[in-house]
Tab-separated table of C-alpha atoms in Angstrom:
chain	number	residue	atom	x	y	z
A	1	ASP	CA	0.057	-0.159	-0.222
A	2	VAL	CA	1.234	3.467	-0.911
A	3	LYS	CA	2.092	5.657	1.955
A	4	VAL	CA	2.517	9.472	1.585
A	5	THR	CA	3.825	10.808	5.046
A	6	GLN	CA	3.642	14.635	6.193
A	7	SER	CA	5.890	15.617	8.562
A	8	SER	CA	4.034	17.418	10.903
A	9	ARG	CA	-0.278	17.178	11.428
A	10	TYR	CA	-0.340	20.665	12.330
A	11	LEU	CA	2.258	24.023	12.333
A	12	VAL	CA	2.355	27.392	13.878
A	13	LYS	CA	4.736	29.932	12.370
A	14	ARG	CA	5.185	33.589	12.702
A	15	THR	CA	5.018	35.983	10.305
A	16	GLY	CA	7.891	36.205	8.069
A	17	GLU	CA	9.396	33.191	9.405
A	18	LYS	CA	11.100	30.712	6.715
A	19	VAL	CA	8.899	27.513	6.904
A	20	PHE	CA	10.123	23.996	5.965
A	21	LEU	CA	7.142	21.303	4.944
A	22	GLU	CA	8.433	17.683	4.270
A	23	CYS	CA	6.746	15.328	2.463
A	24	VAL	CA	8.356	11.238	2.012
A	25	GLN	CA	6.540	8.668	0.080
A	26	ASP	CA	7.514	5.012	0.375
A	27	MET	CA	6.749	3.464	-3.321
A	28	ASP	CA	9.304	5.232	-5.527
A	29	HIS	CA	7.298	7.375	-7.476
A	30	GLU	CA	8.808	10.075	-9.948
A	31	ASN	CA	5.694	12.393	-9.272
A	32	MET	CA	5.288	14.437	-6.658
A	33	PHE	CA	2.928	17.365	-5.943
A	34	TRP	CA	2.333	20.382	-3.670
A	35	TYR	CA	-1.313	21.530	-3.077
A	36	ARG	CA	-2.822	23.649	-0.509
A	37	GLN	CA	-6.717	23.297	0.279
A	38	ASP	CA	-9.127	25.839	1.054
A	39	PRO	CA	-12.565	26.090	2.127
A	40	GLY	CA	-14.958	26.636	-0.963
A	41	LEU	CA	-11.808	27.102	-3.212
A	42	GLY	CA	-10.544	23.122	-3.324
A	43	LEU	CA	-7.159	22.087	-3.959
A	44	ARG	CA	-4.788	24.036	-6.020
A	45	LEU	CA	-1.448	23.380	-7.470
A	46	ILE	CA	1.343	24.992	-6.129
A	47	TYR	CA	4.863	23.248	-7.525
A	48	PHE	CA	5.056	19.644	-8.918
A	49	SER	CA	8.088	17.476	-9.939
A	50	TYR	CA	8.681	14.534	-12.361
A	51	ASP	CA	11.841	13.445	-11.198
A	52	VAL	CA	14.765	14.566	-8.745
A	53	LYS	CA	15.900	17.802	-8.797
A	54	MET	CA	13.243	18.800	-10.987
A	55	LYS	CA	10.480	20.919	-10.397
A	56	GLU	CA	7.576	22.913	-12.313
A	57	LYS	CA	5.437	25.898	-11.116
A	58	GLY	CA	1.821	24.996	-10.637
A	59	ASP	CA	-1.510	27.933	-10.353
A	60	ILE	CA	-0.141	29.726	-7.343
A	61	PRO	CA	3.442	29.488	-6.646
A	62	GLU	CA	4.030	32.981	-5.369
A	63	GLY	CA	5.918	32.599	-2.120
A	64	TYR	CA	6.751	29.280	-2.009
A	65	SER	CA	9.877	27.405	-3.571
A	66	VAL	CA	10.348	23.628	-3.309
A	67	SER	CA	13.479	21.402	-3.150
A	68	ARG	CA	13.669	17.219	-4.414
A	69	GLU	CA	17.199	16.384	-3.409
A	70	LYS	CA	15.968	12.295	-3.367
A	71	LYS	CA	13.458	10.766	-5.145
A	72	GLU	CA	11.319	9.734	-1.902
A	73	ARG	CA	11.547	13.278	-0.792
A	74	PHE	CA	9.613	16.356	-1.807
A	75	SER	CA	9.828	19.594	0.375
A	76	LEU	CA	7.442	22.982	0.460
A	77	ILE	CA	9.257	25.977	1.213
A	78	LEU	CA	7.809	29.073	3.045
A	79	GLU	CA	10.755	31.732	2.084
A	80	SER	CA	8.946	34.563	4.373
A	81	ALA	CA	5.359	33.364	5.681
A	82	SER	CA	2.630	35.354	5.910
A	83	THR	CA	-1.249	35.261	7.347
A	84	ASN	CA	-2.632	34.393	3.930
A	85	GLN	CA	-0.834	30.995	3.846
A	86	THR	CA	-2.610	29.483	6.510
A	87	SER	CA	-4.051	26.230	4.876
A	88	MET	CA	-4.065	22.975	4.723
A	89	TYR	CA	-1.168	21.437	2.360
A	90	LEU	CA	-1.452	18.333	1.124
A	91	CYS	CA	1.259	16.535	-0.346
A	92	ALA	CA	0.548	13.480	-3.521
A	93	SER	CA	2.513	11.233	-5.081
A	94	THR	CA	1.898	8.843	-8.577
A	95	THR	CA	3.773	7.399	-10.800
A	96	SER	CA	2.607	6.612	-14.913
A	97	ASN	CA	-1.055	5.683	-14.892
A	98	GLN	CA	-1.233	5.432	-11.343
A	99	PRO	CA	-3.899	7.346	-9.275
A	100	GLN	CA	-2.246	10.150	-7.003
A	101	HIS	CA	-1.902	9.319	-3.593
A	102	PHE	CA	-2.331	12.015	-0.666
A	103	GLY	CA	-1.109	12.360	2.522
A	104	ASP	CA	-3.218	13.315	5.487
A	105	GLY	CA	-2.046	16.939	5.029
A	106	THR	CA	-0.676	19.619	7.343
A	107	ARG	CA	-2.804	22.052	8.502
A	108	LEU	CA	-0.239	25.528	8.571
A	109	SER	CA	-1.208	28.580	10.674
A	110	ILE	CA	0.959	31.714	10.244
A	111	LEU	CA	0.488	33.944	13.279
B	1	GLN	CA	-8.901	30.711	-13.376
B	2	GLN	CA	-11.071	27.403	-12.328
B	3	GLN	CA	-10.323	25.237	-15.102
B	4	VAL	CA	-12.841	22.759	-13.418
B	5	LYS	CA	-16.497	23.745	-12.338
B	6	GLN	CA	-18.262	21.600	-9.446
B	7	SER	CA	-21.654	21.979	-8.388
B	8	PRO	CA	-23.298	21.815	-5.844
B	9	GLN	CA	-21.113	23.661	-3.513
B	10	SER	CA	-23.297	21.399	-0.492
B	11	LEU	CA	-25.673	18.732	-0.726
B	12	ILE	CA	-28.134	16.892	2.387
B	13	VAL	CA	-29.850	13.803	0.607
B	14	GLN	CA	-31.576	11.024	3.229
B	15	LYS	CA	-30.372	7.645	3.865
B	16	GLY	CA	-31.033	5.740	0.241
B	17	GLY	CA	-30.786	8.847	-1.809
B	18	ILE	CA	-29.348	9.471	-5.036
B	19	PRO	CA	-27.330	12.614	-4.333
B	20	ILE	CA	-25.496	13.850	-8.048
B	21	ILE	CA	-22.669	16.127	-8.133
B	22	ASN	CA	-21.605	17.822	-11.342
B	23	CYS	CA	-18.384	19.120	-12.945
B	24	ALA	CA	-18.168	21.258	-16.299
B	25	TYR	CA	-14.822	21.899	-17.891
B	26	GLU	CA	-13.710	23.854	-20.994
B	27	ASN	CA	-10.063	22.138	-22.419
B	28	THR	CA	-11.023	19.992	-24.820
B	29	ALA	CA	-7.209	18.707	-23.999
B	30	PHE	CA	-8.266	17.228	-20.860
B	31	ASP	CA	-8.593	13.311	-21.161
B	32	TYR	CA	-8.317	11.887	-17.504
B	33	PHE	CA	-11.393	12.209	-14.751
B	34	PRO	CA	-11.064	11.049	-11.631
B	35	TRP	CA	-13.702	12.050	-8.076
B	36	TYR	CA	-11.750	11.884	-5.350
B	37	GLN	CA	-13.449	11.293	-1.666
B	38	GLN	CA	-12.244	13.164	1.570
B	39	PHE	CA	-12.889	12.535	5.136
B	40	PRO	CA	-12.319	15.121	7.964
B	41	GLY	CA	-8.596	15.035	9.063
B	42	LYS	CA	-7.542	12.479	5.642
B	43	GLY	CA	-6.129	13.510	2.446
B	44	PRO	CA	-8.369	12.945	-0.770
B	45	ALA	CA	-8.371	9.350	-2.037
B	46	LEU	CA	-9.398	7.948	-5.073
B	47	LEU	CA	-12.837	7.116	-5.948
B	48	ILE	CA	-13.588	6.109	-9.227
B	49	ALA	CA	-12.230	7.873	-12.607
B	50	ILE	CA	-13.076	7.508	-16.192
B	51	ARG	CA	-11.589	8.378	-19.524
B	52	PRO	CA	-13.611	10.266	-22.426
B	53	ASP	CA	-13.822	7.424	-24.803
B	54	VAL	CA	-16.941	5.920	-22.527
B	55	SER	CA	-20.033	7.194	-21.553
B	56	GLU	CA	-20.358	5.491	-18.048
B	57	LYS	CA	-18.481	3.702	-15.508
B	58	LYS	CA	-19.479	1.922	-12.209
B	59	GLU	CA	-17.734	0.935	-9.234
B	60	GLY	CA	-19.678	-0.706	-6.413
B	61	ARG	CA	-22.379	1.872	-5.645
B	62	PHE	CA	-20.653	4.660	-7.277
B	63	THR	CA	-21.365	5.818	-10.637
B	64	ILE	CA	-19.664	8.386	-13.381
B	65	SER	CA	-21.916	10.093	-16.570
B	66	PHE	CA	-19.733	11.394	-18.846
B	67	ASN	CA	-20.856	13.418	-21.936
B	68	LYS	CA	-17.826	14.442	-23.906
B	69	SER	CA	-20.161	16.972	-26.364
B	70	ALA	CA	-21.556	19.100	-23.116
B	71	LYS	CA	-18.259	18.542	-21.601
B	72	GLN	CA	-19.628	17.879	-18.510
B	73	PHE	CA	-19.640	14.875	-16.166
B	74	SER	CA	-21.083	13.834	-12.859
B	75	LEU	CA	-20.915	11.747	-9.836
B	76	HIS	CA	-24.376	9.668	-8.594
B	77	ILE	CA	-24.099	7.649	-5.612
B	78	MET	CA	-26.930	4.963	-5.142
B	79	ASP	CA	-28.515	3.996	-2.232
B	80	SER	CA	-26.336	6.084	-0.260
B	81	GLN	CA	-25.121	5.643	3.190
B	82	PRO	CA	-24.196	8.071	6.601
B	83	GLY	CA	-20.968	6.479	5.979
B	84	ASP	CA	-20.687	8.632	2.096
B	85	SER	CA	-20.556	11.567	4.262
B	86	ALA	CA	-17.507	13.187	2.884
B	87	THR	CA	-16.431	15.874	0.849
B	88	TYR	CA	-16.027	14.831	-2.772
B	89	PHE	CA	-13.483	16.650	-5.782
B	90	CYS	CA	-14.021	16.344	-9.386
B	91	ALA	CA	-10.449	16.706	-11.074
B	92	ALA	CA	-9.135	16.756	-14.718
B	93	SER	CA	-5.664	16.414	-16.550
B	94	ILE	CA	-4.116	15.931	-19.568
B	95	GLY	CA	-2.613	12.858	-20.521
B	96	ASN	CA	-2.671	9.904	-17.694
B	97	SER	CA	-2.953	10.217	-13.627
B	98	GLY	CA	0.595	10.741	-13.514
B	99	TYR	CA	0.039	14.468	-14.191
B	100	ALA	CA	-0.846	17.390	-12.466
B	101	LEU	CA	-4.597	17.247	-11.681
B	102	ASN	CA	-6.862	20.441	-12.150
B	103	PHE	CA	-9.441	20.118	-9.285
B	104	GLY	CA	-12.877	21.380	-8.699
B	105	LYS	CA	-13.889	23.500	-5.624
B	106	GLY	CA	-15.373	20.242	-4.045
B	107	THR	CA	-18.631	19.225	-2.840
B	108	SER	CA	-19.893	18.636	1.322
B	109	LEU	CA	-22.091	15.690	0.707
B	110	LEU	CA	-24.170	14.556	4.196
B	111	VAL	CA	-26.448	11.271	4.298
B	112	THR	CA	-28.981	11.832	6.760
B	113	PRO	CA	-30.082	8.487	8.613
């Protein structure tokens, strides 16, 4: 069974801090994704990666960056956290012709 | 802009009823249409998916109907149960499921006993 693990379920940070959200998958998937989920807005794609050290911008990349140094790990970085980045963050992974498998999310609050 | 439009935003049905959730898209290059189910505190999980070469797909009590000419697809839940209460998302992508998904805004479904 595919397991996508997000390092924190809940995180509280202050405005201006640099924030790291970590995601690890155990199925050797090439493709990994970061979404944010907000009530009434659904899931919106922030960044994705099709291979180690590769990254592509999604629909809302502003204020975020990512890192993929190892195939199993995909990190989302908030360079200088702001209150409008308070949200639920979801990581997903997949390989060709397989459904995307999601982690259980990190609920991030920026004070 | 939202590439997949989903309605309704919320839905309440009685046990045994047939909730229907509708989605519409504009990009004719989309060729993979999954539905995800999300329970509180959990990530979304794939429920059922369809490609545009078929007009209907059933898996258990869940059915996707697909209208390529109208660029619409919908989810029907037969004999709905309280355990089906969840948020449902439709999505679309170009190519196979390994590519980035464009999600609808979600429908919160409540099935009352």
